[in-house]
Amino acid sequence: DAGVTQSPTHLIKTRGQQVTLRCSPISGHKSVSWYQQVLGQGPQFIFQYYEKEERGRGNFPDRFSARQFPNYSSELNVNALLLGDSALYLCASSLDGDSRSTDTQYFGPGTRLTVL
Amino acid sequence: AQTVTQSQPEMSVQEAETVTLSCTYDTSENNYYLFWYKQPPSRQMILVIRQEAYKQQNATENRFSVNFQKAAKSFSLKISDSQLGDTAMYFCAFMNSGYALNFGKGTSLLVTP
């Protein structure tokens, strides 16, 4: 079975532009989480979606938004890009994401975003 | 808020030797879960091992084992018979009965021949 896939692999944008990152979860997984990993740091939680609903949000500005589709794939959108948004964006999927469970999250290879 | 601390930014070990990576965390929760993830230069974050706080028995996965000390809020990773392919960043992560992983800053492990 395929693991979590993300596209594109790399992306270069300029300040003020908008970007959309895509993620496809492991087959059968209903929950998708997004993380931002700045160089030299551990990943920081941005969002989790379960059954197309936002289940949780980290400490990120409203410029960051996401959605989940009926096939459980997800998009992360970032508007009005800043230089500080340059990072590796990781997507992780888990089986059902029920708030009472702690399903292990499996990560994709990430999208490297560079903002110039 | 939960915090995860990895006090060793870099470590080095010779092939076939054993190395232990440290992790401490801070939480007021009683039920939670701890993870070690490995991130090689390819950037793919790979699950190494998982520990449920309610289990007293330390988790093991082949050459990887943990020393979970709940009272001390310590969760160290032991890698036995180190291999060159173990070279990577290792992240300790915490999750309570929710959804967000809280990661430490990582430990860079270099395995030398």
mmCIF file of C-alpha atoms in Angstrom:
data_model
loop_
_atom_site.group_PDB
_atom_site.id
_atom_site.type_symbol
_atom_site.label_atom_id
_atom_site.label_comp_id
_atom_site.label_asym_id
_atom_site.label_seq_id
_atom_site.Cartn_x
_atom_site.Cartn_y
_atom_site.Cartn_z
ATOM 1 C CA ASP A 1 0.000 0.000 0.000
ATOM 2 C CA ALA A 2 1.141 3.524 -0.737
ATOM 3 C CA GLY A 3 2.076 5.731 2.163
ATOM 4 C CA VAL A 4 1.129 9.344 2.642
ATOM 5 C CA THR A 5 1.839 11.340 -0.494
ATOM 6 C CA GLN A 6 2.361 15.090 -0.802
ATOM 7 C CA SER A 7 2.680 17.442 -3.728
ATOM 8 C CA PRO A 8 4.576 19.321 -4.852
ATOM 9 C CA THR A 9 7.967 18.273 -3.508
ATOM 10 C CA HIS A 10 9.438 21.742 -3.736
ATOM 11 C CA LEU A 11 7.900 25.154 -4.248
ATOM 12 C CA ILE A 12 9.325 28.636 -4.589
ATOM 13 C CA LYS A 13 7.081 31.663 -4.082
ATOM 14 C CA THR A 14 7.541 35.365 -3.488
ATOM 15 C CA ARG A 15 6.269 37.403 -0.573
ATOM 16 C CA GLY A 16 2.573 38.195 -0.746
ATOM 17 C CA GLN A 17 1.693 35.257 -2.967
ATOM 18 C CA GLN A 18 -0.616 32.407 -2.079
ATOM 19 C CA VAL A 19 0.236 28.706 -2.056
ATOM 20 C CA THR A 20 -1.693 25.427 -1.957
ATOM 21 C CA LEU A 21 -0.129 22.206 -0.745
ATOM 22 C CA ARG A 22 -1.753 18.818 -1.236
ATOM 23 C CA CYS A 23 -1.810 15.602 0.742
ATOM 24 C CA SER A 24 -3.259 12.149 0.164
ATOM 25 C CA PRO A 25 -3.535 9.932 3.252
ATOM 26 C CA ILE A 26 -2.856 6.247 3.556
ATOM 27 C CA SER A 27 -5.767 4.264 2.174
ATOM 28 C CA GLY A 28 -8.371 3.791 4.898
ATOM 29 C CA HIS A 29 -7.111 6.675 7.029
ATOM 30 C CA LYS A 30 -9.734 9.319 7.706
ATOM 31 C CA SER A 31 -7.696 11.927 9.551
ATOM 32 C CA VAL A 32 -5.088 14.304 8.182
ATOM 33 C CA SER A 33 -2.827 16.586 10.182
ATOM 34 C CA TRP A 34 -0.530 19.352 8.963
ATOM 35 C CA TYR A 35 2.748 20.407 10.553
ATOM 36 C CA GLN A 36 5.284 23.146 9.808
ATOM 37 C CA GLN A 37 8.952 22.335 10.334
ATOM 38 C CA VAL A 38 11.331 25.262 10.262
ATOM 39 C CA LEU A 39 14.976 24.402 9.679
ATOM 40 C CA GLY A 40 16.617 23.142 12.845
ATOM 41 C CA GLN A 41 13.375 22.733 14.774
ATOM 42 C CA GLY A 42 10.826 20.035 15.459
ATOM 43 C CA PRO A 43 7.520 20.109 13.581
ATOM 44 C CA GLN A 44 4.808 22.452 14.848
ATOM 45 C CA PHE A 45 1.136 21.449 14.653
ATOM 46 C CA ILE A 46 -1.019 23.533 12.312
ATOM 47 C CA PHE A 47 -4.318 21.659 11.781
ATOM 48 C CA GLN A 48 -6.043 18.340 12.049
ATOM 49 C CA TYR A 49 -9.024 17.376 9.945
ATOM 50 C CA TYR A 50 -11.292 14.418 10.485
ATOM 51 C CA GLU A 51 -14.261 13.563 8.310
ATOM 52 C CA LYS A 52 -13.926 16.943 6.562
ATOM 53 C CA GLU A 53 -14.220 18.864 9.832
ATOM 54 C CA GLU A 54 -11.461 20.816 11.564
ATOM 55 C CA ARG A 55 -10.728 18.981 14.792
ATOM 56 C CA GLY A 56 -7.898 21.122 16.053
ATOM 57 C CA ARG A 57 -5.773 24.122 15.208
ATOM 58 C CA GLY A 58 -2.347 25.168 16.402
ATOM 59 C CA ASN A 59 -1.063 28.668 17.055
ATOM 60 C CA PHE A 60 -0.954 29.869 13.468
ATOM 61 C CA PRO A 61 -2.484 33.027 11.938
ATOM 62 C CA ASP A 62 -5.636 33.060 9.851
ATOM 63 C CA ARG A 63 -3.500 33.234 6.724
ATOM 64 C CA PHE A 64 -3.272 29.469 7.138
ATOM 65 C CA SER A 65 -6.341 27.447 6.186
ATOM 66 C CA ALA A 66 -7.066 23.896 5.167
ATOM 67 C CA ARG A 67 -9.802 21.620 4.034
ATOM 68 C CA GLN A 68 -10.447 17.927 3.638
ATOM 69 C CA PHE A 69 -12.272 16.335 0.747
ATOM 70 C CA PRO A 70 -14.727 13.396 0.681
ATOM 71 C CA ASN A 71 -11.880 11.078 -0.357
ATOM 72 C CA TYR A 72 -10.003 12.247 2.795
ATOM 73 C CA SER A 73 -7.284 14.044 0.859
ATOM 74 C CA SER A 74 -6.460 17.508 2.103
ATOM 75 C CA GLU A 75 -5.163 20.887 1.012
ATOM 76 C CA LEU A 76 -3.269 23.440 3.057
ATOM 77 C CA ASN A 77 -3.513 27.039 1.872
ATOM 78 C CA VAL A 78 -1.306 29.878 2.963
ATOM 79 C CA ASN A 79 -2.159 33.438 1.900
ATOM 80 C CA ALA A 80 -0.010 36.570 1.884
ATOM 81 C CA LEU A 81 3.206 34.621 2.210
ATOM 82 C CA LEU A 82 5.934 35.942 4.477
ATOM 83 C CA LEU A 83 9.629 35.108 4.450
ATOM 84 C CA GLY A 84 9.076 33.303 7.756
ATOM 85 C CA ASP A 85 6.705 30.855 6.106
ATOM 86 C CA SER A 86 9.689 29.177 4.459
ATOM 87 C CA ALA A 87 9.690 25.678 5.902
ATOM 88 C CA LEU A 88 9.058 21.998 5.314
ATOM 89 C CA TYR A 89 5.329 21.314 5.472
ATOM 90 C CA LEU A 90 4.503 17.827 6.634
ATOM 91 C CA CYS A 91 1.239 15.997 6.293
ATOM 92 C CA ALA A 92 0.394 13.041 8.515
ATOM 93 C CA SER A 93 -2.515 10.641 8.372
ATOM 94 C CA SER A 94 -4.041 8.461 11.060
ATOM 95 C CA LEU A 95 -6.722 5.837 11.063
ATOM 96 C CA ASP A 96 -9.706 7.674 12.447
ATOM 97 C CA GLY A 97 -8.508 10.548 14.576
ATOM 98 C CA ASP A 98 -11.216 10.065 17.154
ATOM 99 C CA SER A 99 -10.471 12.490 19.966
ATOM 100 C CA ARG A 100 -10.670 9.643 22.454
ATOM 101 C CA SER A 101 -8.086 7.607 20.611
ATOM 102 C CA THR A 102 -4.479 8.217 19.920
ATOM 103 C CA ASP A 103 -3.927 6.709 16.555
ATOM 104 C CA THR A 104 -0.361 6.849 15.410
ATOM 105 C CA GLN A 105 0.320 9.502 12.803
ATOM 106 C CA TYR A 106 2.237 8.473 9.700
ATOM 107 C CA PHE A 107 4.015 11.199 7.813
ATOM 108 C CA GLY A 108 4.472 12.028 4.175
ATOM 109 C CA PRO A 109 7.760 13.184 2.636
ATOM 110 C CA GLY A 110 6.854 16.849 2.978
ATOM 111 C CA THR A 111 6.762 19.893 0.723
ATOM 112 C CA ARG A 112 9.685 22.284 0.915
ATOM 113 C CA LEU A 113 8.373 25.851 0.565
ATOM 114 C CA THR A 114 10.794 28.681 -0.050
ATOM 115 C CA VAL A 115 9.507 32.249 0.101
ATOM 116 C CA LEU A 116 11.725 34.877 -1.530
ATOM 117 C CA ALA B 1 0.779 23.344 27.740
ATOM 118 C CA GLN B 2 2.924 20.310 27.208
ATOM 119 C CA THR B 3 6.613 20.716 26.503
ATOM 120 C CA VAL B 4 9.137 18.207 25.252
ATOM 121 C CA THR B 5 12.843 18.670 25.909
ATOM 122 C CA GLN B 6 15.677 16.903 24.158
ATOM 123 C CA SER B 7 18.873 18.034 25.845
ATOM 124 C CA GLN B 8 21.331 16.461 23.417
ATOM 125 C CA PRO B 9 21.515 18.438 20.143
ATOM 126 C CA GLU B 10 24.078 16.043 18.652
ATOM 127 C CA MET B 11 25.372 12.573 19.413
ATOM 128 C CA SER B 12 27.770 10.185 17.775
ATOM 129 C CA VAL B 13 28.152 6.411 18.082
ATOM 130 C CA GLN B 14 30.266 3.796 16.393
ATOM 131 C CA GLU B 15 28.695 1.079 14.330
ATOM 132 C CA ALA B 16 27.533 -1.928 16.421
ATOM 133 C CA GLU B 17 27.632 0.095 19.634
ATOM 134 C CA THR B 18 24.695 1.166 21.816
ATOM 135 C CA VAL B 19 23.497 4.739 22.225
ATOM 136 C CA THR B 20 20.790 6.328 24.375
ATOM 137 C CA LEU B 21 18.914 9.490 23.443
ATOM 138 C CA SER B 22 17.248 11.479 26.206
ATOM 139 C CA CYS B 23 13.832 13.076 26.342
ATOM 140 C CA THR B 24 11.884 14.710 29.142
ATOM 141 C CA TYR B 25 8.399 16.133 29.002
ATOM 142 C CA ASP B 26 6.087 18.173 31.119
ATOM 143 C CA THR B 27 2.376 17.531 31.413
ATOM 144 C CA SER B 28 -0.435 17.560 33.938
ATOM 145 C CA GLU B 29 -2.263 14.823 32.061
ATOM 146 C CA ASN B 30 -2.371 11.250 33.323
ATOM 147 C CA ASN B 31 -3.219 9.536 30.060
ATOM 148 C CA TYR B 32 -0.912 10.298 27.186
ATOM 149 C CA TYR B 33 1.281 8.746 24.543
ATOM 150 C CA LEU B 34 4.921 9.157 23.679
ATOM 151 C CA PHE B 35 6.676 8.579 20.396
ATOM 152 C CA TRP B 36 10.105 8.560 18.866
ATOM 153 C CA TYR B 37 10.310 9.528 15.217
ATOM 154 C CA LYS B 38 13.351 9.349 12.982
ATOM 155 C CA GLN B 39 13.997 11.861 10.188
ATOM 156 C CA PRO B 40 16.880 10.901 7.885
ATOM 157 C CA PRO B 41 18.350 13.382 5.393
ATOM 158 C CA SER B 42 15.601 12.373 2.963
ATOM 159 C CA ARG B 43 13.264 14.288 5.360
ATOM 160 C CA GLN B 44 10.676 11.500 5.656
ATOM 161 C CA MET B 45 9.510 11.341 9.272
ATOM 162 C CA ILE B 46 9.428 7.670 10.251
ATOM 163 C CA LEU B 47 7.872 6.218 13.390
ATOM 164 C CA VAL B 48 10.408 4.351 15.491
ATOM 165 C CA ILE B 49 8.477 3.423 18.607
ATOM 166 C CA ARG B 50 5.361 4.275 20.600
ATOM 167 C CA GLN B 51 4.647 4.073 24.343
ATOM 168 C CA GLU B 52 1.304 4.350 26.120
ATOM 169 C CA ALA B 53 1.614 6.032 29.523
ATOM 170 C CA TYR B 54 -0.760 3.565 31.174
ATOM 171 C CA LYS B 55 1.539 0.675 30.281
ATOM 172 C CA GLN B 56 4.334 0.011 32.738
ATOM 173 C CA GLN B 57 6.194 -2.250 30.352
ATOM 174 C CA ASN B 58 8.731 -0.468 28.197
ATOM 175 C CA ALA B 59 8.085 -0.688 24.454
ATOM 176 C CA THR B 60 10.580 -2.441 22.203
ATOM 177 C CA GLU B 61 10.912 -2.688 18.434
ATOM 178 C CA ASN B 62 13.796 -4.875 17.330
ATOM 179 C CA ARG B 63 16.986 -2.906 18.105
ATOM 180 C CA PHE B 64 15.038 0.029 19.548
ATOM 181 C CA SER B 65 13.764 0.159 23.112
ATOM 182 C CA VAL B 66 12.635 2.844 25.513
ATOM 183 C CA ASN B 67 13.141 3.526 29.183
ATOM 184 C CA PHE B 68 9.882 5.122 30.296
ATOM 185 C CA GLN B 69 9.965 6.673 33.764
ATOM 186 C CA LYS B 70 6.516 8.166 34.325
ATOM 187 C CA ALA B 71 7.194 9.752 37.696
ATOM 188 C CA ALA B 72 10.325 11.423 36.373
ATOM 189 C CA LYS B 73 8.586 12.288 33.086
ATOM 190 C CA SER B 74 11.465 10.768 31.174
ATOM 191 C CA PHE B 75 11.352 8.808 27.929
ATOM 192 C CA SER B 76 14.747 7.786 26.577
ATOM 193 C CA LEU B 77 15.438 5.791 23.418
ATOM 194 C CA LYS B 78 18.104 3.088 23.322
ATOM 195 C CA ILE B 79 19.467 1.957 19.994
ATOM 196 C CA SER B 80 21.397 -1.297 20.159
ATOM 197 C CA ASP B 81 23.813 -2.599 17.534
ATOM 198 C CA SER B 82 23.822 0.789 15.784
ATOM 199 C CA GLN B 83 23.873 0.715 11.997
ATOM 200 C CA LEU B 84 24.979 3.340 9.484
ATOM 201 C CA GLY B 85 21.362 3.653 8.378
ATOM 202 C CA ASP B 86 20.425 4.857 11.856
ATOM 203 C CA THR B 87 22.077 8.196 11.084
ATOM 204 C CA ALA B 88 19.245 10.727 11.298
ATOM 205 C CA MET B 89 17.503 13.356 13.397
ATOM 206 C CA TYR B 90 15.522 11.750 16.192
ATOM 207 C CA PHE B 91 12.476 13.514 17.560
ATOM 208 C CA CYS B 92 10.679 12.746 20.783
ATOM 209 C CA ALA B 93 6.962 13.592 20.654
ATOM 210 C CA PHE B 94 4.070 13.727 23.109
ATOM 211 C CA MET B 95 0.358 13.360 22.531
ATOM 212 C CA ASN B 96 -2.423 13.440 25.094
ATOM 213 C CA SER B 97 -5.933 12.162 24.413
ATOM 214 C CA GLY B 98 -6.244 14.471 21.446
ATOM 215 C CA TYR B 99 -4.708 14.880 18.110
ATOM 216 C CA ALA B 100 -1.659 17.137 18.088
ATOM 217 C CA LEU B 101 1.865 15.829 18.403
ATOM 218 C CA ASN B 102 4.185 18.067 20.424
ATOM 219 C CA PHE B 103 7.754 17.567 19.271
ATOM 220 C CA GLY B 104 11.094 18.269 20.877
ATOM 221 C CA LYS B 105 13.836 20.056 18.954
ATOM 222 C CA GLY B 106 15.502 16.804 18.015
ATOM 223 C CA THR B 107 18.820 15.037 18.460
ATOM 224 C CA SER B 108 21.113 14.586 15.486
ATOM 225 C CA LEU B 109 22.646 11.101 15.620
ATOM 226 C CA LEU B 110 25.687 10.206 13.561
ATOM 227 C CA VAL B 111 26.712 6.555 13.282
ATOM 228 C CA THR B 112 30.340 6.172 12.250
ATOM 229 C CA PRO B 113 32.091 3.123 10.782
#
